């Protein structure tokens, strides 16, 4: 999880009723571990449950903040969920997936992790979904994995 304070949407998880971050919530002090050279890769999970509700500006800000901590001492992977709880068309999911991956890569991520493949596959069951060989977001995942993200100079 990121180092910014957040409130989990799960009220049954008692420690998450108060705003927490990676250090306060799960006692994971990855910034110190990076600085001490104890790890060579960090995966920060954006706390989202609905892909289409994912704020790409937040992805960019979180990635940029994490990259500032990590620097060149470790690889930075940004992760998010690809669930479709509101049964949106697969075309919306593909656009949002591309926007989120692009935001993370342009902000300095070394890669993106799509957390739990059930979310990627499940898009095919929505109204306007893929069906057949195009089921879910797999075709978009393939396209993104073969594309080079151009990082704009600042």
Coordinates of N, CA and C in Angstrom, one line a residue:
X1 N 0.8 -1.2 0.0 CA 0.0 0.0 0.0 C 0.9 1.2 0.0
X2 N 0.3 2.4 -0.4 CA 1.1 3.6 -0.5 C 1.5 4.1 0.9
X3 N 2.3 5.1 0.9 CA 2.7 5.8 2.2 C 1.8 6.9 2.6
X4 N 0.8 7.3 1.7 CA -0.1 8.3 2.1 C -1.2 7.7 3.0
X5 N -1.8 8.5 3.8 CA -2.9 8.0 4.7 C -4.1 7.7 3.9
X6 N -4.8 6.6 4.2 CA -6.0 6.2 3.5 C -6.9 5.5 4.5
X7 N -8.2 5.4 4.2 CA -9.1 4.7 5.0 C -9.7 3.5 4.1
X8 N -9.5 2.3 4.6 CA -10.0 1.2 3.9 C -11.5 1.1 3.9
X9 N -12.1 0.7 2.8 CA -13.5 0.6 2.7 C -14.1 -0.6 3.4
X10 N -13.2 -1.4 4.1 CA -13.7 -2.6 4.8 C -13.9 -2.3 6.3
X11 N -15.1 -2.0 6.8 CA -15.3 -1.7 8.2 C -15.1 -2.9 9.1
X12 N -15.2 -4.1 8.6 CA -15.0 -5.3 9.4 C -13.5 -5.5 9.8
X13 N -12.6 -4.8 9.1 CA -11.2 -5.0 9.4 C -10.8 -3.9 10.4
X14 N -10.9 -4.2 11.7 CA -10.8 -3.2 12.7 C -9.6 -2.3 12.6
X15 N -8.4 -2.7 12.4 CA -7.3 -1.8 12.3 C -7.5 -0.8 11.2
X16 N -8.3 -1.0 10.2 CA -8.5 -0.1 9.1 C -9.6 0.9 9.3
X17 N -10.1 1.0 10.5 CA -11.2 2.0 10.7 C -10.6 3.4 10.8
X18 N -9.3 3.5 11.1 CA -8.6 4.8 11.1 C -7.7 5.0 9.9
X19 N -7.4 6.2 9.5 CA -6.5 6.4 8.4 C -5.2 5.8 8.6
X20 N -4.7 5.0 7.7 CA -3.4 4.3 7.9 C -2.6 4.5 6.6
X21 N -1.3 4.1 6.7 CA -0.5 4.0 5.5 C 0.3 2.7 5.6
X22 N 1.2 2.5 4.7 CA 2.0 1.2 4.7 C 2.6 1.0 6.1
X23 N 3.2 2.0 6.6 CA 3.9 1.8 7.9 C 3.0 1.7 9.1
X24 N 2.0 2.5 9.2 CA 1.0 2.5 10.3 C 0.0 1.4 10.2
X25 N -0.3 0.9 8.9 CA -1.4 -0.1 8.8 C -0.9 -1.5 8.8
X26 N 0.2 -1.8 8.2 CA 0.7 -3.1 8.1 C 2.2 -3.3 8.6
X27 N 2.7 -2.2 9.1 CA 4.1 -2.2 9.6 C 5.1 -2.5 8.6
X28 N 4.9 -2.1 7.3 CA 5.8 -2.4 6.2 C 6.6 -1.1 6.0
X29 N 7.8 -1.0 6.4 CA 8.6 0.2 6.2 C 9.5 0.1 5.0
X30 N 8.8 0.0 3.8 CA 9.6 -0.2 2.6 C 10.5 1.0 2.3
X31 N 10.2 2.2 2.6 CA 11.1 3.3 2.3 C 12.5 3.1 3.0
X32 N 12.5 2.7 4.3 CA 13.7 2.4 5.0 C 14.4 1.2 4.4
X33 N 13.7 0.2 4.1 CA 14.3 -1.0 3.5 C 15.0 -0.7 2.2
X34 N 14.4 0.2 1.4 CA 15.0 0.6 0.1 C 16.3 1.3 0.4
X35 N 16.2 2.3 1.3 CA 17.4 3.1 1.6 C 18.5 2.3 2.2
X36 N 18.2 1.2 2.9 CA 19.2 0.3 3.5 C 19.7 -0.7 2.5
X37 N 19.1 -0.8 1.3 CA 19.5 -1.8 0.3 C 19.0 -3.2 0.6
X38 N 18.0 -3.3 1.4 CA 17.5 -4.6 1.8 C 16.6 -5.3 0.7
X39 N 16.0 -4.5 -0.1 CA 15.1 -5.0 -1.2 C 15.5 -4.3 -2.5
X40 N 15.2 -5.1 -3.6 CA 15.5 -4.5 -4.9 C 14.3 -4.2 -5.7
X41 N 13.1 -4.5 -5.2 CA 11.9 -4.1 -5.9 C 10.7 -3.9 -4.9
X42 N 10.0 -2.8 -5.2 CA 8.8 -2.5 -4.4 C 7.6 -2.5 -5.2
X43 N 6.5 -3.1 -4.7 CA 5.2 -3.1 -5.4 C 4.2 -2.3 -4.5
X44 N 3.8 -1.2 -5.0 CA 2.8 -0.4 -4.3 C 1.4 -0.6 -4.9
X45 N 0.5 -1.0 -4.0 CA -0.9 -1.4 -4.5 C -1.7 -0.1 -4.3
X46 N -2.3 0.4 -5.4 CA -3.3 1.5 -5.3 C -4.5 0.8 -4.7
X47 N -5.1 1.5 -3.7 CA -6.3 1.0 -3.0 C -7.6 1.3 -3.8
X48 N -7.8 0.5 -4.8 CA -9.1 0.6 -5.6 C -9.8 -0.7 -5.7
X49 N -11.1 -0.7 -5.9 CA -11.8 -1.9 -6.1 C -12.5 -1.9 -7.5
X50 N -12.8 -0.8 -8.0 CA -13.5 -0.6 -9.3 C -12.5 0.0 -10.3
X51 N -12.2 -0.7 -11.4 CA -11.2 -0.1 -12.3 C -11.7 1.2 -12.9
X52 N -13.0 1.3 -13.3 CA -13.5 2.5 -13.9 C -13.6 3.7 -12.9
X53 N -13.5 3.4 -11.6 CA -13.5 4.5 -10.6 C -12.1 4.9 -10.2
X54 N -11.1 4.2 -10.8 CA -9.7 4.5 -10.5 C -9.3 5.9 -11.0
X55 N -8.8 6.7 -10.1 CA -8.4 8.1 -10.5 C -7.0 8.0 -11.0
X56 N -6.9 8.3 -12.3 CA -5.6 8.2 -12.9 C -4.6 9.3 -12.4
X57 N -5.1 10.4 -12.0 CA -4.3 11.4 -11.4 C -3.7 10.9 -10.1
X58 N -4.5 10.2 -9.3 CA -4.0 9.6 -8.1 C -2.9 8.6 -8.4
X59 N -3.2 7.7 -9.4 CA -2.1 6.8 -9.8 C -0.8 7.5 -10.1
X60 N -0.9 8.6 -10.9 CA 0.2 9.4 -11.2 C 0.9 9.9 -10.0
X61 N 0.1 10.6 -9.1 CA 0.7 11.2 -7.9 C 1.3 10.1 -7.0
X62 N 0.7 9.0 -6.8 CA 1.2 7.9 -5.9 C 2.5 7.3 -6.5
X63 N 2.5 7.2 -7.8 CA 3.7 6.6 -8.5 C 4.9 7.6 -8.4
X64 N 4.6 8.9 -8.6 CA 5.6 9.9 -8.6 C 6.2 10.0 -7.1
X65 N 5.3 9.9 -6.1 CA 5.8 10.0 -4.7 C 6.6 8.7 -4.4
X66 N 6.1 7.6 -4.8 CA 6.9 6.3 -4.5 C 8.2 6.3 -5.2
X67 N 8.3 6.8 -6.5 CA 9.5 6.9 -7.2 C 10.5 7.8 -6.6
X68 N 10.0 8.9 -6.0 CA 10.9 9.8 -5.3 C 11.6 9.1 -4.1
X69 N 10.8 8.2 -3.4 CA 11.4 7.5 -2.3 C 12.3 6.4 -2.8
X70 N 11.9 5.7 -3.8 CA 12.7 4.6 -4.3 C 14.0 5.0 -5.1
X71 N 13.8 6.1 -5.9 CA 14.9 6.5 -6.7 C 15.4 5.4 -7.6
X72 N 16.7 5.3 -7.7 CA 17.3 4.3 -8.6 C 17.8 3.1 -7.7
X73 N 17.4 3.1 -6.4 CA 17.9 2.0 -5.5 C 17.1 0.7 -5.7
X74 N 15.9 0.8 -6.3 CA 15.1 -0.4 -6.4 C 14.1 -0.2 -7.6
X75 N 13.6 -1.2 -8.1 CA 12.5 -1.1 -9.2 C 11.2 -0.8 -8.5
X76 N 10.4 -0.1 -9.2 CA 9.1 0.3 -8.7 C 8.0 -0.3 -9.5
X77 N 7.2 -1.1 -9.0 CA 6.0 -1.7 -9.6 C 4.7 -1.1 -9.0
X78 N 3.8 -0.6 -9.8 CA 2.6 -0.1 -9.3 C 1.5 -1.1 -9.6
X79 N 0.6 -1.4 -8.7 CA -0.4 -2.4 -8.8 C -1.8 -1.8 -8.6
X80 N -2.8 -2.3 -9.3 CA -4.2 -2.0 -9.0 C -5.1 -3.1 -9.4
X81 N -6.3 -3.1 -8.9 CA -7.3 -4.1 -9.2 C -8.1 -3.7 -10.5
X82 N -8.6 -4.7 -11.2 CA -9.3 -4.5 -12.4 C -10.8 -5.0 -12.3
X83 N -11.4 -4.9 -11.2 CA -12.7 -5.4 -11.0 C -13.8 -4.5 -11.7
X84 N -14.9 -5.0 -11.9 CA -16.0 -4.4 -12.6 C -17.3 -4.5 -11.8
X85 N -17.4 -4.0 -10.6 CA -18.6 -4.2 -9.8 C -19.8 -3.6 -10.3
X86 N -19.7 -2.6 -11.2 CA -20.9 -1.9 -11.7 C -21.3 -2.3 -13.1
X87 N -20.7 -3.5 -13.6 CA -21.1 -4.1 -14.8 C -21.0 -3.1 -16.0
X88 N -19.9 -2.5 -16.1 CA -19.6 -1.5 -17.2 C -19.2 -2.3 -18.5
X89 N -19.4 -1.7 -19.7 CA -18.9 -2.4 -20.9 C -17.4 -2.6 -21.0
X90 N -17.0 -3.6 -21.7 CA -15.6 -3.9 -21.8 C -14.8 -2.7 -22.4
X91 N -15.5 -2.0 -23.3 CA -14.8 -0.9 -24.0 C -14.4 0.2 -22.9
X92 N -15.2 0.4 -21.9 CA -14.8 1.4 -20.8 C -13.7 0.8 -20.0
X93 N -13.7 -0.5 -19.8 CA -12.6 -1.1 -19.0 C -11.3 -1.0 -19.8
X94 N -11.3 -1.2 -21.1 CA -10.1 -1.1 -21.9 C -9.5 0.3 -21.9
X95 N -10.4 1.3 -22.0 CA -9.9 2.7 -22.0 C -9.3 3.0 -20.6
X96 N -10.0 2.6 -19.5 CA -9.5 3.0 -18.2 C -8.2 2.2 -17.9
X97 N -8.1 1.0 -18.3 CA -6.8 0.2 -18.1 C -5.7 0.9 -18.8
X98 N -5.9 1.3 -20.0 CA -4.8 2.0 -20.8 C -4.4 3.3 -20.1
X99 N -5.4 4.0 -19.6 CA -5.1 5.3 -19.0 C -4.3 5.1 -17.7
X100 N -4.7 4.1 -16.9 CA -4.1 3.9 -15.6 C -2.6 3.4 -15.8
X101 N -2.4 2.5 -16.7 CA -1.1 2.0 -17.0 C -0.2 3.1 -17.5
X102 N -0.7 3.9 -18.4 CA 0.0 5.0 -19.0 C 0.4 6.0 -17.9
X103 N -0.5 6.3 -17.0 CA -0.2 7.3 -15.9 C 0.9 6.7 -15.0
X104 N 0.9 5.5 -14.6 CA 1.9 4.9 -13.8 C 3.3 4.9 -14.5
X105 N 3.3 4.5 -15.7 CA 4.6 4.5 -16.5 C 5.1 5.9 -16.7
X106 N 4.3 6.8 -17.0 CA 4.8 8.2 -17.2 C 5.3 8.8 -16.0
X107 N 4.8 8.4 -14.8 CA 5.2 8.9 -13.5 C 6.4 8.3 -13.0
X108 N 6.9 7.3 -13.7 CA 8.2 6.7 -13.3 C 8.2 5.2 -12.8
X109 N 7.1 4.6 -12.9 CA 7.0 3.1 -12.6 C 7.9 2.3 -13.6
X110 N 8.5 1.3 -13.0 CA 9.3 0.4 -13.9 C 8.4 -0.7 -14.5
X111 N 7.2 -0.8 -14.0 CA 6.2 -1.8 -14.5 C 4.9 -1.7 -13.7
X112 N 3.9 -2.4 -14.2 CA 2.6 -2.3 -13.6 C 2.1 -3.8 -13.3
X113 N 1.5 -4.0 -12.2 CA 1.0 -5.3 -11.8 C -0.5 -5.2 -11.8
X114 N -1.2 -6.0 -12.5 CA -2.7 -6.1 -12.5 C -3.1 -7.1 -11.5
X115 N -3.5 -6.7 -10.3 CA -3.7 -7.5 -9.2 C -4.9 -8.4 -9.4
X116 N -4.8 -9.7 -9.3 CA -5.9 -10.7 -9.4 C -6.5 -10.7 -10.8
X117 N -6.2 -11.8 -11.5 CA -6.6 -11.9 -12.9 C -8.1 -12.2 -13.0
X118 N -8.8 -12.5 -11.9 CA -10.3 -12.7 -12.0 C -10.9 -11.4 -12.5
X119 N -10.4 -10.3 -12.1 CA -11.0 -9.0 -12.5 C -10.8 -8.8 -13.9
X120 N -9.7 -9.2 -14.5 CA -9.4 -9.0 -15.9 C -10.3 -9.8 -16.8
X121 N -10.5 -11.1 -16.3 CA -11.4 -12.0 -17.0 C -12.9 -11.7 -16.9
X122 N -13.3 -11.2 -15.8 CA -14.7 -10.9 -15.5 C -15.4 -9.9 -16.4
X123 N -14.6 -9.0 -17.0 CA -15.2 -8.0 -17.9 C -16.0 -8.6 -19.0
X124 N -15.7 -9.8 -19.5 CA -16.4 -10.5 -20.6 C -17.8 -10.8 -20.3
X125 N -18.2 -10.8 -19.0 CA -19.6 -11.2 -18.6 C -20.5 -10.0 -18.5
X126 N -19.9 -8.8 -18.7 CA -20.8 -7.6 -18.5 C -21.6 -7.3 -19.8
X127 N -22.6 -6.5 -19.7 CA -23.3 -6.1 -20.9 C -22.4 -5.4 -21.9
X128 N -22.3 -5.8 -23.1 CA -21.4 -5.2 -24.0 C -20.0 -5.7 -23.9
X129 N -19.9 -6.8 -23.1 CA -18.6 -7.5 -22.9 C -18.0 -8.1 -24.1
X130 N -16.8 -8.7 -24.0 CA -16.1 -9.1 -25.1 C -16.6 -10.4 -25.8
X131 N -16.9 -11.4 -25.0 CA -17.3 -12.7 -25.5 C -16.3 -13.3 -26.5
X132 N -16.4 -14.6 -26.8 CA -15.5 -15.3 -27.7 C -14.0 -15.1 -27.2
X133 N -13.1 -15.0 -28.2 CA -11.7 -14.9 -27.9 C -11.4 -13.5 -27.3
X134 N -12.2 -12.5 -27.4 CA -12.0 -11.2 -26.9 C -12.5 -11.1 -25.4
X135 N -12.8 -12.2 -24.7 CA -13.4 -12.1 -23.4 C -12.5 -11.3 -22.5
X136 N -13.1 -10.4 -21.7 CA -12.4 -9.7 -20.7 C -11.5 -8.6 -21.3
X137 N -10.5 -8.3 -20.5 CA -9.5 -7.2 -20.9 C -8.2 -7.8 -21.4
X138 N -8.2 -9.1 -21.7 CA -7.0 -9.8 -22.0 C -6.3 -9.2 -23.3
X139 N -7.1 -8.8 -24.3 CA -6.6 -8.3 -25.5 C -5.9 -6.9 -25.2
X140 N -6.5 -6.1 -24.4 CA -5.9 -4.8 -24.0 C -4.6 -5.1 -23.2
X141 N -4.6 -6.0 -22.3 CA -3.4 -6.4 -21.5 C -2.3 -6.8 -22.5
X142 N -2.6 -7.6 -23.5 CA -1.6 -8.0 -24.5 C -1.0 -6.8 -25.2
X143 N -1.9 -5.9 -25.7 CA -1.5 -4.7 -26.4 C -0.6 -3.8 -25.5
X144 N -0.9 -3.6 -24.3 CA -0.2 -2.8 -23.4 C 1.2 -3.4 -23.1
X145 N 1.2 -4.7 -23.0 CA 2.5 -5.4 -22.6 C 3.5 -5.3 -23.8
X146 N 3.0 -5.1 -25.0 CA 3.9 -5.0 -26.2 C 4.2 -3.6 -26.6
X147 N 3.6 -2.6 -25.9 CA 3.7 -1.2 -26.3 C 4.8 -0.6 -25.4
X148 N 5.5 0.3 -26.0 CA 6.5 1.1 -25.2 C 5.8 2.4 -24.8
X149 N 5.8 2.7 -23.5 CA 5.2 4.0 -23.1 C 6.2 5.1 -23.3
X150 N 5.8 6.1 -23.9 CA 6.7 7.2 -24.1 C 6.6 8.2 -22.9
X151 N 7.8 8.4 -22.3 CA 7.8 9.3 -21.1 C 8.1 10.7 -21.6
X152 N 7.3 11.6 -21.4 CA 7.4 13.0 -21.8 C 8.5 13.7 -20.9
X153 N 9.3 14.5 -21.5 CA 10.3 15.2 -20.7 C 9.6 16.3 -19.8
X154 N 10.2 16.5 -18.6 CA 9.5 17.5 -17.7 C 10.3 18.8 -17.8

